[in-house]
Coordinates of C-alpha atoms and ligand atoms in Angstrom, one line a residue:
M1 CA -27.5 121.5 -46.7
T2 CA -23.9 121.1 -45.8
P3 CA -21.9 122.0 -42.7
L4 CA -19.5 124.9 -43.1
H5 CA -16.3 122.9 -42.7
P6 CA -17.0 119.4 -44.0
H7 CA -13.4 118.3 -43.8
Q8 CA -12.4 117.2 -40.3
P9 CA -9.2 115.5 -39.2
P10 CA -9.4 111.6 -39.4
H11 CA -10.0 109.6 -36.2
Q12 CA -7.0 108.1 -34.5
K13 CA -6.6 104.3 -34.7
P14 CA -6.8 102.6 -31.3
D15 CA -3.8 100.7 -29.9
A16 CA -3.4 97.0 -30.4
C17 CA -5.5 95.3 -27.7
A18 CA -7.4 92.3 -26.5
F19 CA -11.1 93.0 -26.1
V20 CA -12.4 90.5 -23.5
I21 CA -16.1 90.2 -23.1
F22 CA -17.6 88.6 -20.0
G23 CA -21.2 87.6 -20.8
V24 CA -20.5 87.0 -24.4
T25 CA -23.5 84.8 -24.8
G26 CA -25.9 87.5 -23.5
D27 CA -28.3 89.9 -25.0
L28 CA -26.2 93.0 -24.6
T29 CA -23.3 91.5 -26.5
H30 CA -25.5 90.4 -29.4
R31 CA -27.7 93.4 -29.5
L32 CA -25.2 96.2 -29.0
V33 CA -21.6 95.3 -28.5
L34 CA -21.0 93.1 -31.6
P35 CA -23.0 95.3 -33.9
S36 CA -20.9 98.3 -32.7
L37 CA -17.7 96.4 -33.2
Y38 CA -18.9 95.6 -36.7
N39 CA -19.7 99.3 -37.4
L40 CA -16.2 100.3 -36.1
A41 CA -14.6 97.6 -38.3
A42 CA -16.6 98.9 -41.3
G43 CA -15.2 102.4 -40.5
N44 CA -11.7 101.0 -40.2
L45 CA -11.6 102.1 -36.5
L46 CA -10.6 98.9 -34.9
P47 CA -6.9 98.3 -34.0
D48 CA -4.7 96.7 -36.6
R49 CA -3.7 94.0 -34.2
F50 CA -6.8 93.0 -32.3
C51 CA -8.5 90.0 -30.7
I52 CA -11.9 89.4 -29.2
V53 CA -12.0 87.0 -26.3
G54 CA -15.5 85.8 -25.4
I55 CA -15.9 84.5 -21.9
A56 CA -18.8 82.1 -21.1
R57 CA -19.1 80.2 -17.9
K58 CA -19.8 76.9 -19.5
G59 CA -17.7 75.5 -22.3
M60 CA -18.3 76.9 -25.8
S61 CA -15.9 76.4 -28.7
S62 CA -14.6 79.3 -30.6
E63 CA -16.3 78.0 -33.7
Q64 CA -19.7 77.8 -31.9
L65 CA -19.2 81.3 -30.5
R66 CA -18.5 82.7 -34.0
V67 CA -21.7 81.1 -35.4
N68 CA -23.7 82.4 -32.4
L69 CA -22.3 85.9 -32.8
M70 CA -22.8 85.9 -36.6
E71 CA -26.5 85.0 -36.0
G72 CA -26.7 87.9 -33.5
L73 CA -25.1 90.3 -36.0
R74 CA -27.5 89.3 -38.7
K75 CA -30.4 90.1 -36.4
Y76 CA -29.2 93.3 -34.8
A77 CA -26.7 94.9 -37.2
T78 CA -27.7 98.5 -37.9
R79 CA -26.6 98.3 -41.5
P80 CA -26.4 95.5 -44.1
V81 CA -23.8 93.0 -43.1
E82 CA -20.9 92.6 -45.5
D83 CA -19.5 89.1 -45.4
E84 CA -15.9 90.2 -45.8
I85 CA -16.1 92.6 -42.8
A86 CA -18.0 90.2 -40.6
Q87 CA -15.6 87.4 -41.4
R88 CA -12.6 89.6 -40.6
L89 CA -14.2 90.5 -37.3
L90 CA -15.2 87.0 -36.4
Q91 CA -11.7 85.7 -37.2
C92 CA -10.6 87.7 -34.2
V93 CA -12.9 85.8 -31.8
T94 CA -11.7 83.1 -29.4
A95 CA -13.9 81.6 -26.7
I96 CA -12.6 80.9 -23.2
E97 CA -14.4 79.4 -20.3
A98 CA -14.2 81.2 -16.9
D99 CA -16.6 81.4 -14.0
P100 CA -16.0 83.7 -11.0
K101 CA -17.4 80.9 -8.8
E102 CA -14.5 78.7 -9.9
P103 CA -11.3 80.7 -9.2
D104 CA -9.1 78.1 -11.0
S105 CA -10.8 79.0 -14.2
F106 CA -9.3 82.5 -14.0
D107 CA -5.8 81.1 -13.6
Q108 CA -6.4 79.2 -16.8
L109 CA -7.9 82.3 -18.4
K110 CA -4.7 84.2 -17.7
E111 CA -2.5 81.5 -19.2
R112 CA -4.7 81.3 -22.4
L113 CA -5.1 85.0 -22.7
E114 CA -1.3 85.6 -22.5
K115 CA -0.6 83.1 -25.2
L116 CA -3.3 84.6 -27.4
E117 CA -1.9 88.1 -26.8
A118 CA 1.6 86.9 -27.8
A119 CA 0.2 85.3 -31.0
R120 CA -1.9 88.3 -31.9
E121 CA 0.8 90.8 -30.9
T122 CA -1.6 92.9 -28.8
H123 CA 1.2 94.1 -26.5
G124 CA -0.7 93.2 -23.3
N125 CA -3.2 96.0 -23.7
R126 CA -6.5 94.6 -22.4
L127 CA -10.1 95.8 -22.2
F128 CA -12.4 93.7 -20.0
Y129 CA -16.0 94.4 -20.8
L130 CA -18.3 93.3 -18.0
A131 CA -21.5 92.6 -20.0
T132 CA -23.0 90.4 -17.2
P133 CA -25.7 90.8 -14.7
P134 CA -24.5 93.5 -12.1
A135 CA -24.1 90.9 -9.3
A136 CA -21.2 89.4 -11.3
F137 CA -19.3 92.8 -11.8
A138 CA -17.3 92.7 -8.5
P139 CA -16.7 88.9 -8.4
I140 CA -15.3 88.9 -12.0
A141 CA -13.1 92.0 -11.3
Q142 CA -11.8 90.4 -8.1
Q143 CA -10.8 87.2 -9.9
L144 CA -9.1 89.3 -12.7
G145 CA -7.3 91.2 -10.0
R146 CA -6.3 88.1 -8.1
V147 CA -4.6 86.5 -11.1
G148 CA -2.9 89.8 -12.0
L149 CA -4.7 90.5 -15.2
L150 CA -5.6 94.1 -14.2
K151 CA -2.3 95.4 -13.2
E152 CA -0.8 98.1 -15.5
D153 CA 2.9 97.7 -15.9
G154 CA 3.9 101.0 -17.4
K155 CA 3.9 99.7 -21.0
A156 CA 0.5 98.0 -21.3
W157 CA -2.9 99.4 -20.3
R158 CA -5.7 97.5 -18.6
R159 CA -9.2 98.8 -18.6
L160 CA -12.5 97.7 -17.0
V161 CA -15.8 98.5 -18.7
V162 CA -18.7 98.3 -16.3
E163 CA -22.3 98.2 -17.5
K164 CA -25.3 99.6 -15.9
P165 CA -27.0 99.6 -13.4
F166 CA -24.1 100.8 -11.2
G167 CA -25.6 100.0 -7.8
T168 CA -29.3 100.2 -6.8
D169 CA -28.8 102.9 -4.2
L170 CA -26.1 105.1 -2.7
A171 CA -24.8 102.4 -0.4
S172 CA -24.5 99.7 -3.1
A173 CA -22.9 102.1 -5.6
K174 CA -20.3 103.1 -3.0
K175 CA -19.6 99.5 -2.2
L176 CA -19.1 98.6 -5.8
N177 CA -16.9 101.7 -6.3
D178 CA -14.8 100.6 -3.3
Q179 CA -14.5 97.0 -4.5
L180 CA -13.4 98.1 -8.0
L181 CA -11.0 100.8 -6.7
E182 CA -9.3 98.3 -4.5
L183 CA -8.3 96.5 -7.8
V184 CA -7.7 99.3 -10.3
T185 CA -7.4 103.1 -10.3
E186 CA -10.2 105.4 -11.4
H187 CA -8.7 106.0 -14.8
Q188 CA -8.9 102.3 -15.6
I189 CA -12.7 102.2 -15.0
Y190 CA -15.2 103.0 -17.8
R191 CA -18.7 103.1 -16.3
I192 CA -21.1 103.1 -19.3
D193 CA -24.2 105.2 -19.6
H194 CA -25.6 104.7 -23.1
Y195 CA -27.0 108.2 -23.1
L196 CA -23.5 109.5 -23.4
G197 CA -23.2 107.6 -26.7
K198 CA -26.0 109.6 -28.2
E199 CA -24.8 112.3 -30.7
T200 CA -27.3 115.0 -29.5
V201 CA -26.3 114.4 -25.9
Q202 CA -22.6 114.9 -26.7
N203 CA -23.7 117.9 -28.7
I204 CA -24.9 119.7 -25.6
L205 CA -21.2 120.3 -24.8
V206 CA -20.6 121.7 -28.3
L207 CA -23.8 123.7 -28.3
R208 CA -22.9 125.4 -25.0
F209 CA -19.2 125.7 -25.2
A210 CA -18.3 126.1 -28.9
N211 CA -20.8 129.0 -29.4
G212 CA -20.5 132.4 -27.8
M213 CA -24.1 133.3 -27.9
F214 CA -25.7 130.9 -25.4
E215 CA -23.4 131.1 -22.4
P216 CA -24.1 134.7 -21.5
I217 CA -27.8 133.9 -21.1
W218 CA -27.4 130.4 -19.6
N219 CA -28.2 131.3 -16.0
R220 CA -30.9 132.4 -13.5
H221 CA -31.1 135.9 -15.0
H222 CA -32.5 134.6 -18.3
I223 CA -33.6 131.0 -17.8
D224 CA -37.0 130.5 -16.1
H225 CA -36.7 126.8 -15.7
V226 CA -35.5 123.6 -17.4
Q227 CA -37.5 120.5 -18.4
I228 CA -35.9 117.1 -19.0
T229 CA -38.3 114.6 -20.5
V230 CA -37.6 110.9 -21.3
E231 CA -40.9 109.4 -22.3
E232 CA -41.2 105.9 -23.7
K233 CA -44.0 104.0 -25.5
L234 CA -42.7 100.7 -24.5
G235 CA -44.2 99.0 -21.5
V236 CA -42.2 96.8 -19.2
G237 CA -42.5 93.8 -21.5
T238 CA -40.5 90.8 -20.5
R239 CA -38.4 92.7 -18.0
G240 CA -41.0 92.5 -15.2
S241 CA -38.7 90.9 -12.5
F242 CA -35.9 93.5 -13.1
Y243 CA -38.3 96.4 -13.4
D244 CA -40.5 95.6 -10.4
A245 CA -37.5 95.7 -8.2
T246 CA -36.2 98.9 -9.8
G247 CA -38.9 101.3 -10.9
A248 CA -38.7 104.3 -13.2
L249 CA -36.7 106.5 -10.8
R250 CA -33.8 104.1 -10.3
D251 CA -33.9 102.8 -13.8
M252 CA -33.6 106.3 -15.5
V253 CA -33.0 109.2 -13.2
P254 CA -29.6 108.9 -11.4
N255 CA -28.0 107.8 -14.6
H256 CA -29.6 109.0 -17.9
L257 CA -31.6 112.0 -16.8
F258 CA -28.8 113.2 -14.5
Q259 CA -26.3 112.9 -17.5
L260 CA -28.6 115.3 -19.3
L261 CA -29.0 117.6 -16.3
S262 CA -25.3 117.7 -15.6
L263 CA -24.4 118.6 -19.2
V264 CA -26.9 121.3 -19.3
A265 CA -26.1 122.7 -15.8
M266 CA -22.4 122.3 -15.4
E267 CA -19.9 125.2 -15.3
P268 CA -17.8 125.6 -18.4
P269 CA -14.8 123.3 -18.1
A270 CA -11.4 125.0 -18.6
R271 CA -10.2 122.1 -20.7
F272 CA -11.7 119.3 -22.7
D273 CA -10.2 116.4 -20.8
A274 CA -11.7 113.7 -18.7
H275 CA -10.6 115.1 -15.4
T276 CA -11.8 118.6 -15.9
V277 CA -15.1 117.8 -17.6
R278 CA -16.0 115.0 -15.2
S279 CA -15.1 117.3 -12.2
E280 CA -17.6 119.9 -13.4
K281 CA -20.3 117.3 -13.9
A282 CA -19.8 115.9 -10.4
E283 CA -19.7 119.3 -9.0
V284 CA -23.1 120.3 -10.3
L285 CA -24.7 117.0 -9.3
S286 CA -23.5 117.4 -5.8
A287 CA -25.0 120.9 -5.8
I288 CA -28.6 119.4 -6.3
Q289 CA -30.4 120.7 -3.2
P290 CA -30.7 117.9 -0.6
L291 CA -34.3 117.3 0.3
S292 CA -35.9 115.8 3.4
E293 CA -38.3 112.9 2.7
Q294 CA -41.2 115.3 3.3
E295 CA -39.9 117.7 0.8
A296 CA -39.3 114.9 -1.6
L297 CA -42.9 113.9 -1.4
L298 CA -44.0 117.4 -2.1
N299 CA -41.7 117.8 -5.0
S300 CA -42.4 114.6 -6.9
V301 CA -45.1 112.6 -8.6
R302 CA -45.1 108.9 -9.2
G303 CA -47.5 106.8 -11.3
Q304 CA -48.1 103.3 -12.5
Y305 CA -49.8 102.5 -15.8
K306 CA -53.1 100.8 -16.2
A307 CA -54.2 98.8 -19.3
G308 CA -54.5 100.9 -22.4
L309 CA -53.6 101.3 -26.1
V310 CA -50.2 102.5 -27.1
G311 CA -50.5 103.1 -30.8
D312 CA -52.0 99.8 -32.0
T313 CA -50.6 97.8 -29.1
E314 CA -52.8 96.8 -26.2
L315 CA -50.8 96.9 -23.0
P316 CA -52.1 95.1 -19.9
D317 CA -52.1 96.7 -16.4
Y318 CA -48.6 97.0 -15.2
R319 CA -49.6 94.8 -12.3
N320 CA -50.8 92.1 -14.7
T321 CA -47.4 91.9 -16.4
K322 CA -45.4 88.7 -16.1
D323 CA -43.1 88.7 -13.0
V324 CA -44.7 91.8 -11.6
S325 CA -46.2 91.6 -8.1
A326 CA -50.0 91.8 -8.2
D327 CA -50.0 94.5 -5.5
S328 CA -46.8 96.2 -6.7
A329 CA -46.2 99.8 -5.6
T330 CA -43.4 100.2 -8.2
E331 CA -43.6 103.4 -10.2
T332 CA -43.5 103.3 -14.0
Y333 CA -43.6 107.1 -14.1
A334 CA -41.7 109.6 -12.1
A335 CA -41.7 113.4 -12.2
L336 CA -39.4 115.5 -9.9
K337 CA -38.7 119.1 -9.2
L338 CA -35.1 119.7 -8.3
T339 CA -33.1 122.9 -7.6
I340 CA -29.4 123.4 -7.8
D341 CA -27.7 125.4 -5.1
N342 CA -25.2 127.6 -6.9
W343 CA -25.1 131.2 -8.2
R344 CA -25.9 130.2 -11.8
W345 CA -29.0 128.2 -11.0
A346 CA -30.4 129.4 -7.6
G347 CA -34.2 129.7 -7.9
V348 CA -34.3 127.9 -11.3
P349 CA -36.3 124.7 -11.1
F350 CA -35.3 121.6 -13.0
Y351 CA -38.3 119.5 -13.8
L352 CA -37.6 115.9 -14.7
R353 CA -40.1 113.4 -15.9
T354 CA -39.8 109.9 -17.3
G355 CA -42.2 107.1 -17.8
K356 CA -43.1 103.9 -19.7
A357 CA -46.2 103.1 -21.7
L358 CA -46.9 106.7 -22.7
G359 CA -48.5 107.9 -25.9
A360 CA -45.2 109.0 -27.6
K361 CA -41.5 108.4 -27.5
R362 CA -39.8 111.6 -26.7
T363 CA -36.4 112.5 -25.1
E364 CA -35.6 116.2 -24.9
V365 CA -34.2 119.0 -22.8
A366 CA -36.3 122.1 -23.0
I367 CA -34.8 125.3 -21.7
K368 CA -37.5 127.9 -21.0
F369 CA -36.3 131.5 -21.1
R370 CA -37.9 134.3 -19.1
Q371 CA -40.7 136.2 -20.8
A372 CA -40.2 139.7 -22.1
P373 CA -40.5 141.9 -19.0
F374 CA -43.0 144.3 -20.4
A375 CA -46.0 144.2 -22.8
M376 CA -45.2 146.8 -25.4
F377 CA -47.6 145.5 -28.1
S378 CA -51.1 146.3 -26.9
C379 CA -52.6 143.7 -29.2
T380 CA -50.6 140.9 -27.5
P381 CA -50.9 140.8 -23.8
I382 CA -47.7 139.5 -22.2
D383 CA -49.3 136.3 -21.1
T384 CA -50.4 135.4 -24.7
L385 CA -46.9 135.6 -26.2
A386 CA -45.5 132.3 -27.2
E387 CA -43.0 130.9 -24.7
N388 CA -39.3 131.3 -25.5
Y389 CA -37.8 127.8 -25.6
L390 CA -34.5 126.2 -26.7
V391 CA -35.3 122.6 -27.2
I392 CA -32.5 119.9 -27.5
G393 CA -34.3 117.0 -29.2
I394 CA -32.7 113.6 -28.6
E395 CA -35.5 111.3 -29.7
P396 CA -37.3 110.8 -32.0
T397 CA -35.6 113.6 -33.9
Q398 CA -32.1 114.8 -33.3
S399 CA -32.5 118.5 -33.4
I400 CA -32.2 121.9 -31.8
T401 CA -35.3 124.1 -31.9
L402 CA -35.6 127.7 -31.0
Q403 CA -39.1 129.0 -30.3
F404 CA -39.8 132.7 -30.4
N405 CA -42.4 135.3 -31.3
T406 CA -42.6 136.9 -34.6
K407 CA -44.8 139.4 -36.4
I408 CA -47.7 138.0 -38.4
P409 CA -47.6 139.7 -41.9
G410 CA -50.2 142.4 -42.2
P411 CA -50.9 146.0 -41.6
T412 CA -51.1 145.8 -37.8
I413 CA -48.8 144.3 -35.2
R414 CA -50.0 140.8 -34.3
T415 CA -47.6 138.2 -33.0
D416 CA -47.3 134.4 -33.1
G417 CA -44.9 131.8 -31.9
V418 CA -42.7 130.2 -34.6
Q419 CA -39.9 127.6 -34.4
M420 CA -36.5 127.6 -36.1
K421 CA -35.3 124.0 -36.3
F422 CA -31.9 122.5 -36.9
N423 CA -32.2 118.8 -37.8
Y424 CA -29.1 116.7 -37.6
K425 CA -30.1 114.6 -40.6
D426 CA -30.4 117.6 -42.9
Y427 CA -26.7 118.4 -42.5
F428 CA -24.9 115.2 -41.6
Q429 CA -25.3 111.8 -43.2
A430 CA -24.3 109.4 -40.5
E431 CA -24.6 105.6 -40.9
P432 CA -27.3 104.2 -38.6
A433 CA -25.5 103.2 -35.4
T434 CA -26.2 101.5 -32.0
G435 CA -24.9 104.5 -30.0
Y436 CA -22.3 102.3 -28.4
E437 CA -19.7 102.8 -31.1
T438 CA -18.3 106.0 -29.7
L439 CA -18.2 104.6 -26.2
I440 CA -16.4 101.4 -27.3
Y441 CA -14.0 103.4 -29.4
D442 CA -13.3 105.8 -26.6
C443 CA -12.5 102.8 -24.2
M444 CA -10.0 101.6 -26.8
I445 CA -8.3 105.0 -27.2
G446 CA -8.4 105.6 -23.4
D447 CA -10.6 108.6 -23.3
N448 CA -13.0 108.5 -20.4
I449 CA -14.7 111.9 -20.8
L450 CA -18.0 110.1 -21.8
F451 CA -17.9 107.7 -18.8
Q452 CA -19.2 108.2 -15.3
R453 CA -16.7 108.8 -12.5
A454 CA -17.2 107.4 -9.1
D455 CA -18.1 110.7 -7.5
S456 CA -20.8 111.5 -10.1
V457 CA -22.4 108.1 -9.7
E458 CA -22.5 108.6 -6.0
A459 CA -23.8 112.2 -6.2
G460 CA -26.6 111.0 -8.5
W461 CA -27.7 108.3 -6.1
K462 CA -27.4 110.8 -3.2
A463 CA -29.8 113.2 -4.9
V464 CA -32.5 110.6 -5.5
E465 CA -32.2 108.9 -2.1
P466 CA -34.9 111.1 -0.4
F467 CA -37.3 110.1 -3.1
I468 CA -36.5 106.4 -2.9
E469 CA -36.9 106.4 0.8
A470 CA -40.0 108.5 0.9
W471 CA -41.7 106.5 -1.8
K472 CA -40.7 103.2 -0.1
K473 CA -42.3 104.4 3.2
A474 CA -45.5 105.7 1.4
G475 CA -46.0 102.4 -0.5
R476 CA -49.2 102.7 -2.5
D477 CA -50.2 106.0 -0.8
G478 CA -49.7 108.7 -3.3
L479 CA -49.0 106.4 -6.2
H480 CA -51.1 107.7 -9.1
T481 CA -52.3 105.7 -12.0
Y482 CA -52.4 106.6 -15.7
E483 CA -53.8 104.9 -18.8
A484 CA -51.2 103.3 -21.1
G485 CA -50.9 105.5 -24.2
S486 CA -51.8 108.7 -22.3
E487 CA -49.5 111.6 -21.3
G488 CA -48.9 110.1 -17.8
P489 CA -50.6 111.0 -14.5
K490 CA -52.4 114.2 -14.3
A491 CA -50.7 115.0 -11.0
A492 CA -47.5 115.5 -13.1
A493 CA -49.1 118.6 -14.7
D494 CA -50.1 119.8 -11.3
L495 CA -46.5 119.7 -10.1
L496 CA -45.7 122.5 -12.6
A497 CA -49.1 124.2 -12.5
R498 CA -48.7 125.1 -8.9
D499 CA -45.6 127.1 -9.9
G500 CA -47.6 128.7 -12.7
R501 CA -45.8 126.6 -15.3
S502 CA -46.7 123.7 -17.7
W503 CA -44.8 120.9 -19.4
R504 CA -43.9 121.6 -23.0
K505 CA -46.5 120.0 -25.3
L506 CA -45.4 117.8 -28.2
A507 CA -45.2 120.0 -31.3
Ligands
NDP1 N1 -29.5 93.9 -23.0 C1 -29.5 95.2 -23.1 O1 -30.0 95.8 -24.1 C2 -28.8 96.0 -22.1 C3 -28.1 95.5 -21.1 N2 -27.4 96.3 -20.2 C4 -26.7 95.7 -19.1 O2 -25.7 94.8 -19.6 C5 -25.5 93.7 -18.7 C6 -25.8 92.4 -19.4 O3 -27.2 92.4 -19.8 P1 -27.8 91.3 -20.7 O4 -26.8 90.9 -21.8 O5 -29.1 91.7 -21.1 O6 -27.9 90.1 -19.7 P2 -28.1 88.5 -20.1 O7 -28.8 87.9 -18.9 O8 -28.7 88.3 -21.4 O9 -26.7 87.9 -20.3 C7 -25.5 88.2 -19.6 C8 -24.6 87.0 -19.7 O10 -23.8 87.0 -18.5 C9 -23.4 85.7 -18.2 N3 -23.6 85.6 -16.7 C10 -24.8 85.5 -16.1 N4 -24.7 85.4 -14.8 C11 -23.3 85.4 -14.6 C12 -22.5 85.3 -13.4 N5 -23.0 85.2 -12.2 N6 -21.2 85.3 -13.6 C13 -20.6 85.5 -14.8 N7 -21.3 85.6 -15.9 C14 -22.7 85.5 -15.8 C15 -24.3 84.8 -19.0 O11 -23.4 84.1 -19.9 P3 -22.9 82.6 -19.6 O12 -24.0 81.8 -19.0 O13 -22.6 82.1 -21.0 O14 -21.7 82.7 -18.7 C16 -25.2 85.6 -19.8 O15 -25.4 85.3 -21.1 C17 -26.4 94.0 -17.5 O16 -25.7 94.6 -16.5 C18 -27.5 94.9 -18.1 O17 -28.1 95.7 -17.1 C19 -27.4 97.6 -20.4 C20 -28.0 98.3 -21.4 C21 -28.8 97.5 -22.4
LIG2 O1 -31.3 102.1 -19.6 C1 -32.5 102.1 -20.0 O2 -32.8 102.9 -21.0 C2 -33.9 102.6 -21.8 C3 -34.3 103.8 -22.6 O3 -33.2 104.1 -23.4 P1 -33.5 105.0 -24.7 O4 -32.1 105.2 -25.3 O5 -34.4 104.3 -25.6 O6 -34.1 106.3 -24.3 C4 -35.1 102.1 -21.0 O7 -36.1 101.6 -21.8 C5 -34.7 101.0 -20.0 O8 -35.8 100.7 -19.2 C6 -33.5 101.4 -19.2 O9 -33.0 100.3 -18.4

């Protein structure tokens, strides 16, 4: 199958620039950033004049860094590595030492970077990618600011890419926003959420706003409720110390699940530009109904996994995982019921669930439409009709599915539920990618539509605060358990059952 209009305008080439990576020796750089730069290079989407500056705190020669990055590329590239492309990319790499704890090192960084920029003719355009632990984000930005590397001068742009997690609660997110906004303006900040790099997530905008048929029914009059599901088979693995201090809610909800929620629930933007789109997203997040802690407890379920089999893999009890406290009350599963206070969504629940060590990997948004109001077919009582769903599949398949009732062939009217499914891969042959390519490309062309703005981040944290606080106070009271490899705690089903609803089953 082919799309109707296969010929699309070519992508624009980014401006000449220096791509400066703090944390160049780290996992993220090797696993995602370099493979994405490689994929962009393979697609001829890197600037013609370009340099990559890798910052490590302790000395590393450029030659060592290139070898190190090449090893990473071989391990994590999403497609076979062609030597010519890899060499072209690695020739752009220079290592420089800088440590925010040693301010002088940033004066030296400035001097070396400016020389390199002159030699590479990158016109002073700079992108600083903070691929370090979050505690280093503000200190690094402050040093860059102090030596004047972040100041835009009218001709050259300066951008700061900030990784996740952006804060651990509302107060810390606000503090980090304040610290960064003292140094740069909002348009210079690119807060990454890798969910926005996913094709099917971006496609929610196209599905809703490039088609005339969905918007008229995209409201409380036609939609019964929305389910957002992000289920993982992976346990906590080697990330025990990070995860035990974080939990499923903080790790996934204010960022990834709220990105999905805001794209599904936002009002139609008047223009496809960063200001307008991000304003609508922030608006809908700030319309999430504020809950008291008591209400938060009533409208949520949290669980922690016990030992079990996920596929062929035996997972230990969460509490027996390395670096996890033996009496941990941290949730590895969270389900919430939220409502949005506006005319479009009043009375339409948004049920969100996410968890680790579950039986299947599934990320989807399921929009459940209201049932037909009256049972005309006597053979099919209204409550036996199949549910009308529009399902946006993000993982494991990238798809859009419409579920509806149809007549079973035969002399009498009998009905059954069927599914009409659009699979991305049936229409579009995309090269396997990390999901970071679009985001990195957008940083280079200066498009922050797909990045979180300060107000959205804060609105997200604000909406989950009552849950964080209530769960902290409750400790292990009310913390359910579930077997690894199962569907999660039974109480998550009860959260919907008491509203006469149920989670969509895996097809
Ligand atoms: N790894 C992943 O798959 C993902 C990671 N992220 C986020 O990306 C960021 C980096 O993660 P990851 O690469 O896994 O982390 P790592 O711990 O692997 O590495 C980060 C690098 O940062 C440098 N670093 C560590 N501490 C400091 C410091 N205090 N000041 C300056 N530099 C420091 C280190 O390099 P050196 O010692 O050479 O200076 C280190 O190699 C984190 O914010 C993480 O949450 C987000 C999504 C996925
Ligand atoms: O940011 C994170 O996301 C991953 C899940 O990402 P996905 O693209 O595989 O859905 C999650 O495993 C991790 O704990 C979290 O930090």
